[in-house]
Short mmCIF file of C-alpha atoms in Angstrom, two decimals:
data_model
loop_
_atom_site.label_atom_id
_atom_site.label_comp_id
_atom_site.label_asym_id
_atom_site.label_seq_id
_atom_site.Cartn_x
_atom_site.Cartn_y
_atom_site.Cartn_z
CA UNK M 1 13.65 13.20 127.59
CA UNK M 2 13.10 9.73 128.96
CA UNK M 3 12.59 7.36 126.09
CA UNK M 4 10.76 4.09 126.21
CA UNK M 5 11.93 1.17 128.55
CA UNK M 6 10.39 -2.61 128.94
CA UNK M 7 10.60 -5.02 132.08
CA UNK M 8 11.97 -7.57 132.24
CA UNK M 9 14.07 -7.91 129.72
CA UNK M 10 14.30 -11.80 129.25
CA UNK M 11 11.94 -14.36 130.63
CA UNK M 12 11.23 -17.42 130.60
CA UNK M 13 7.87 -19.72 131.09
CA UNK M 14 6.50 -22.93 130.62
CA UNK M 15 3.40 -24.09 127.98
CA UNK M 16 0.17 -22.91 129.86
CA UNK M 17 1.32 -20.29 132.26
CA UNK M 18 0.35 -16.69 132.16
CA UNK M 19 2.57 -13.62 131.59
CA UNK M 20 2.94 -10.16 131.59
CA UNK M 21 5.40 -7.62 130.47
CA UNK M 22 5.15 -3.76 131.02
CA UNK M 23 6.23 -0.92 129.15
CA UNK M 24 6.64 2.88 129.98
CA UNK M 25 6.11 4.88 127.32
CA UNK M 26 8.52 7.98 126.26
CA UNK M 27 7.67 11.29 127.93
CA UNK M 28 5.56 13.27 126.24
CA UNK M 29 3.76 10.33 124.08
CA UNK M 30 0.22 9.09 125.09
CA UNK M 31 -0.34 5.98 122.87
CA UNK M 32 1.28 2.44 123.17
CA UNK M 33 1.45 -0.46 120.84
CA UNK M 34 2.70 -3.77 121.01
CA UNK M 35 4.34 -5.81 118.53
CA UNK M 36 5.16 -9.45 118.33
CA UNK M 37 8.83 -9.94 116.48
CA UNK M 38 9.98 -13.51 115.25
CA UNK M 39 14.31 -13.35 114.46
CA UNK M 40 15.05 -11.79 111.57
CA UNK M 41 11.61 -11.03 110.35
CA UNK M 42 9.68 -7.26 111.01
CA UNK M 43 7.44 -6.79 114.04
CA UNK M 44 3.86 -8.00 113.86
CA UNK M 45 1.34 -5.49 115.53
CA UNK M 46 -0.86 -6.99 118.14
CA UNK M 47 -2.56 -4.00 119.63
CA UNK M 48 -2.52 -0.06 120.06
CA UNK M 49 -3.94 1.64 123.14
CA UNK M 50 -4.90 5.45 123.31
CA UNK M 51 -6.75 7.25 126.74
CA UNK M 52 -6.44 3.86 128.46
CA UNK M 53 -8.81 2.10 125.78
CA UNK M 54 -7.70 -0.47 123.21
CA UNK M 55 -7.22 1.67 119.40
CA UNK M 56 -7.00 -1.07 116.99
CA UNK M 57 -5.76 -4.76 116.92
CA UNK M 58 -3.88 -7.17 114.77
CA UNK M 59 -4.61 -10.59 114.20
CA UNK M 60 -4.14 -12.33 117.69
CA UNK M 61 -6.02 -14.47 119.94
CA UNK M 62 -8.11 -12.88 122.92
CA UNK M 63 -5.69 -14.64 124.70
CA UNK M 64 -3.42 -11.58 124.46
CA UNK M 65 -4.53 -8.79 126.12
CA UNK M 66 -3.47 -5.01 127.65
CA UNK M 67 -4.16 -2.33 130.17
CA UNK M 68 -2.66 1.26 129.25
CA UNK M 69 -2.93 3.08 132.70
CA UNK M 70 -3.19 7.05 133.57
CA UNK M 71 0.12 7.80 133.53
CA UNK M 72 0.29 6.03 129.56
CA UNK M 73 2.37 2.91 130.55
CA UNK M 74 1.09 0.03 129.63
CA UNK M 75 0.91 -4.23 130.46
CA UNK M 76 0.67 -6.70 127.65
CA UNK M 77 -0.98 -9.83 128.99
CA UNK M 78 -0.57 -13.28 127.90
CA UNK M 79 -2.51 -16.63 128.98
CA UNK M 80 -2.19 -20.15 128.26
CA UNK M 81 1.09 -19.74 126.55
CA UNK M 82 1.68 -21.52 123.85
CA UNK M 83 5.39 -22.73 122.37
CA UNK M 84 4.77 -20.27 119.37
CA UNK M 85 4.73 -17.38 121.37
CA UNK M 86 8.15 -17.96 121.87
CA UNK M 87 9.61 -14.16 120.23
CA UNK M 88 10.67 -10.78 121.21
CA UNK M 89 7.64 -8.76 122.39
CA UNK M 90 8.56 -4.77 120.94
CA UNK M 91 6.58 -1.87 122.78
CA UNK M 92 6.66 1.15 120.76
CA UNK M 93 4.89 4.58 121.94
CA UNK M 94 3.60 7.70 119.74
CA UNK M 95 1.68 10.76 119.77
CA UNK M 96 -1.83 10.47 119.09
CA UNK M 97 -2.00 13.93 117.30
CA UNK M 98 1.12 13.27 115.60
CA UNK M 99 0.53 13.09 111.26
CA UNK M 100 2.62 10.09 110.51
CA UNK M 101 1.99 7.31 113.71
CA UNK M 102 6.02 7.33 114.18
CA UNK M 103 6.90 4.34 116.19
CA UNK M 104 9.53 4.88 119.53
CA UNK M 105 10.17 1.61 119.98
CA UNK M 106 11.50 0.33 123.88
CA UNK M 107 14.54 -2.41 123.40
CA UNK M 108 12.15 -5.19 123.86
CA UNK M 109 11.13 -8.61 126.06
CA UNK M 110 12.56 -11.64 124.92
CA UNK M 111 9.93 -14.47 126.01
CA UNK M 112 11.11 -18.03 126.08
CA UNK M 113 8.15 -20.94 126.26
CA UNK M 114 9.64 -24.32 126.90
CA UNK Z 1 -5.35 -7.62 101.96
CA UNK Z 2 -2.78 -4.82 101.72
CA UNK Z 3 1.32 -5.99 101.47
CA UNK Z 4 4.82 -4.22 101.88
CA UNK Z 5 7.16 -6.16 100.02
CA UNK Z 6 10.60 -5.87 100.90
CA UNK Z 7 13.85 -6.59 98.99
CA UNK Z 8 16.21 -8.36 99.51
CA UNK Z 9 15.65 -10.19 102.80
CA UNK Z 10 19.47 -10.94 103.33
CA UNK Z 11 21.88 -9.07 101.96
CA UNK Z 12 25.99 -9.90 103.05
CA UNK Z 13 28.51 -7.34 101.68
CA UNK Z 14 31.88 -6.00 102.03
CA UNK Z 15 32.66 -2.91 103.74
CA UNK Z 16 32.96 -0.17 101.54
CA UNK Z 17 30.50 -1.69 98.96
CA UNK Z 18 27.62 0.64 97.88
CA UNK Z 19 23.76 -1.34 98.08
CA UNK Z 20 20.15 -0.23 97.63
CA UNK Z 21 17.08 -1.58 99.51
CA UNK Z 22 13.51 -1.63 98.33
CA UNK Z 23 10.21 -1.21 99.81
CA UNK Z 24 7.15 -2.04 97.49
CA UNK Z 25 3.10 -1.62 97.18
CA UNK Z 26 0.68 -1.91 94.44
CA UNK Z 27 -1.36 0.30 97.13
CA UNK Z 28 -0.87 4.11 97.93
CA UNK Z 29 0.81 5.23 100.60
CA UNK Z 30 0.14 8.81 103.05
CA UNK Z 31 3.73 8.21 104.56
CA UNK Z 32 6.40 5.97 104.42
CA UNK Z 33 8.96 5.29 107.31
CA UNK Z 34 12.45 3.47 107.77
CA UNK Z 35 13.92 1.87 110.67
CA UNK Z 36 17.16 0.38 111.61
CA UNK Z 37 17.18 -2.59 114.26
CA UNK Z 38 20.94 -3.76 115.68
CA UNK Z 39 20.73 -7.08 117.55
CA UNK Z 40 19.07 -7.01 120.99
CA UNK Z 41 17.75 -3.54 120.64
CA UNK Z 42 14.41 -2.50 119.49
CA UNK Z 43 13.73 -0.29 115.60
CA UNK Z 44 15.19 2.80 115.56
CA UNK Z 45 13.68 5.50 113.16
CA UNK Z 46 15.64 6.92 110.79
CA UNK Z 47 13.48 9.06 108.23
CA UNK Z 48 9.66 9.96 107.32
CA UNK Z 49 8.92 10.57 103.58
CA UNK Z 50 5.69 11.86 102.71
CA UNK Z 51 5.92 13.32 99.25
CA UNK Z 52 6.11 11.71 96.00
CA UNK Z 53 9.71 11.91 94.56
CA UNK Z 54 10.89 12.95 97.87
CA UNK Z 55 14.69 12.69 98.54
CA UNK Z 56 16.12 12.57 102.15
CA UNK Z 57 19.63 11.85 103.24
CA UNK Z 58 21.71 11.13 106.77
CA UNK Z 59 24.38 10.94 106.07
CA UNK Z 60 25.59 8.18 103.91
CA UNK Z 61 22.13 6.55 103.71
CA UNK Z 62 19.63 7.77 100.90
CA UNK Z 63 16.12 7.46 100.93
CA UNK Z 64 13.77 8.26 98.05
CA UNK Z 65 10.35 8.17 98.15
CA UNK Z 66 8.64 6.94 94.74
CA UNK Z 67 7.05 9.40 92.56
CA UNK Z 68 3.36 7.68 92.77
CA UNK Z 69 4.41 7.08 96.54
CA UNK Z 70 3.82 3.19 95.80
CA UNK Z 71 7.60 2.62 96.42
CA UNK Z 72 10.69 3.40 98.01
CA UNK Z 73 14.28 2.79 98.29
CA UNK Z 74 17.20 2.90 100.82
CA UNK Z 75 20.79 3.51 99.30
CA UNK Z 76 23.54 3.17 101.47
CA UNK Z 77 27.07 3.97 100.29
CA UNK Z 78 30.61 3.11 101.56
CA UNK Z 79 29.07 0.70 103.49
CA UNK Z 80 30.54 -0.38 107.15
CA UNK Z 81 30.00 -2.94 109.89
CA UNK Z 82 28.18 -0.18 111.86
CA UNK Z 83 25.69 -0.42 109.18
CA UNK Z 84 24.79 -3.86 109.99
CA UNK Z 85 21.09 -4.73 111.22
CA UNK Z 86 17.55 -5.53 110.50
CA UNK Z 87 16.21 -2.59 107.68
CA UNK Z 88 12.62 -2.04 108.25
CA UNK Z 89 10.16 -0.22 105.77
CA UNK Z 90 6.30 0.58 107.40
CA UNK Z 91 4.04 2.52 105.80
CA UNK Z 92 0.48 4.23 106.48
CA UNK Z 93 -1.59 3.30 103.45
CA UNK Z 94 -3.96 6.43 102.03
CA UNK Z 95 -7.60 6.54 103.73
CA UNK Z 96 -6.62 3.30 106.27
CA UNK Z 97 -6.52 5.80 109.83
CA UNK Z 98 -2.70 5.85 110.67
CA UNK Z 99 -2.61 1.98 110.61
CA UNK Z 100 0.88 0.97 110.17
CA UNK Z 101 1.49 -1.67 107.26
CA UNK Z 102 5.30 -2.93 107.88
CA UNK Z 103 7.72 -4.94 105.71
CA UNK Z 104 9.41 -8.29 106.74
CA UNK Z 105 12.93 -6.27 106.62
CA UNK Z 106 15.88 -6.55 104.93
CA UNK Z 107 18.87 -8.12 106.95
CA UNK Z 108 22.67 -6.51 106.28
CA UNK Z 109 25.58 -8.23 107.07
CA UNK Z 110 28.65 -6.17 106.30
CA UNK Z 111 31.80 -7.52 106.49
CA UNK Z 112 35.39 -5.73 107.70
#
């Protein structure tokens, strides 16, 4: 069982620029979410996506924005960066049918903005 | 607006020291999960509890599950370092569709 991996691990952009960092989900799991994690505090939830289609959303910007492809991976998009979204970007995948949304959670991005 | 309070946010103790985390609504919940994250490494789950007055247990960690299922509580005894990391409760509120409501964490520091 392959579990859930995230590229690139560490990054690092300047104010304005656009990024993205991608996620393959564990095998066997169709939906993806994507949290946004500040140190030492618990993982906000930005988005879910499910059959390639966005499943619910947290409170950010349109400015951050996803793509969930056939094979269930998935990109999380962000423009015009801003300082504050300097954190460690968590993708976690699930099963759609399963009862209790468990999270499998990939060891994270770690996104610098300078 | 529904909350998951979480106490306490830091926590340093020796090893071997015994120490209880809590995980707290004034809303219902369908399911309640915990998760362990070590530095540089993403959550980790370590139990579902689902019933009120549920008990679970891995080893030296013990979860209960409040009898209205508006609570919960990690106990962890004989602590060690290994123990160390980010303790995360996240529950799925009754009637809210699966959403996932999670807690700010707990952060344990034990020492040798």
């Amino acid at each position: 069982e392959t579990g859930v991996t995230q590229s690139p691990t560490h990054l690092i952009k300047t104010r304005g620029q656009q990024v993205t960092l991608r996620c393959s989900s564990q095998s066997g799991h169709n939906t993806v979410s994507w949290y946004q994690q500040a140190l030492g505090q618990g993982p906000q939830f930005i988005f879910q996506y499910y059959r390639e289609e966005e499943n619910g959303r947290g409170n950010f910007p349109p400015r951050f924005s996803g793509l969930q492809f056939p094979n269930y991976s998935s990109e999380l998009n962000v423009n015009a960066l801003e300082l504050d979204d300097s954190a460690l970007y968590l993708c976690a995948s699930s099963l759609a049918s399963g009862a209790y949304n468990e999270q499998f959670f990939g060891p994270g991005t770690r996104l610098t903005v300078l | 607006t529904q909350l998951l309070e979480q106490s306490p946010q830091f926590l340093s103790i020796q090893e071997g020291e015994n120490l209880t985390v809590y995980c707290n609504s004034s809303s219902v919940f369908s399911s309640l999960q915990w998760y362990r994250q070590e530095p540089g490494e993403g959550p980790v789950l370590l139990v579902t509890v689902v019933t009120g007055g549920e008990v679970k247990k891995l080893k030296r960690l013990t979860f209960q599950f409040g009898d209205a299922r508006k609570d919960s509580s990690l106990h962890i005894t004989a602590a060690q370092p290994g123990d160390t990391g980010l303790y995360l409760c996240a529950g799925v509120y009754a009637g809210n569709n699966r959403k996932l409501i999670w807690g700010l964490g707990t952060s344990l520091a034990v020492n040798p």
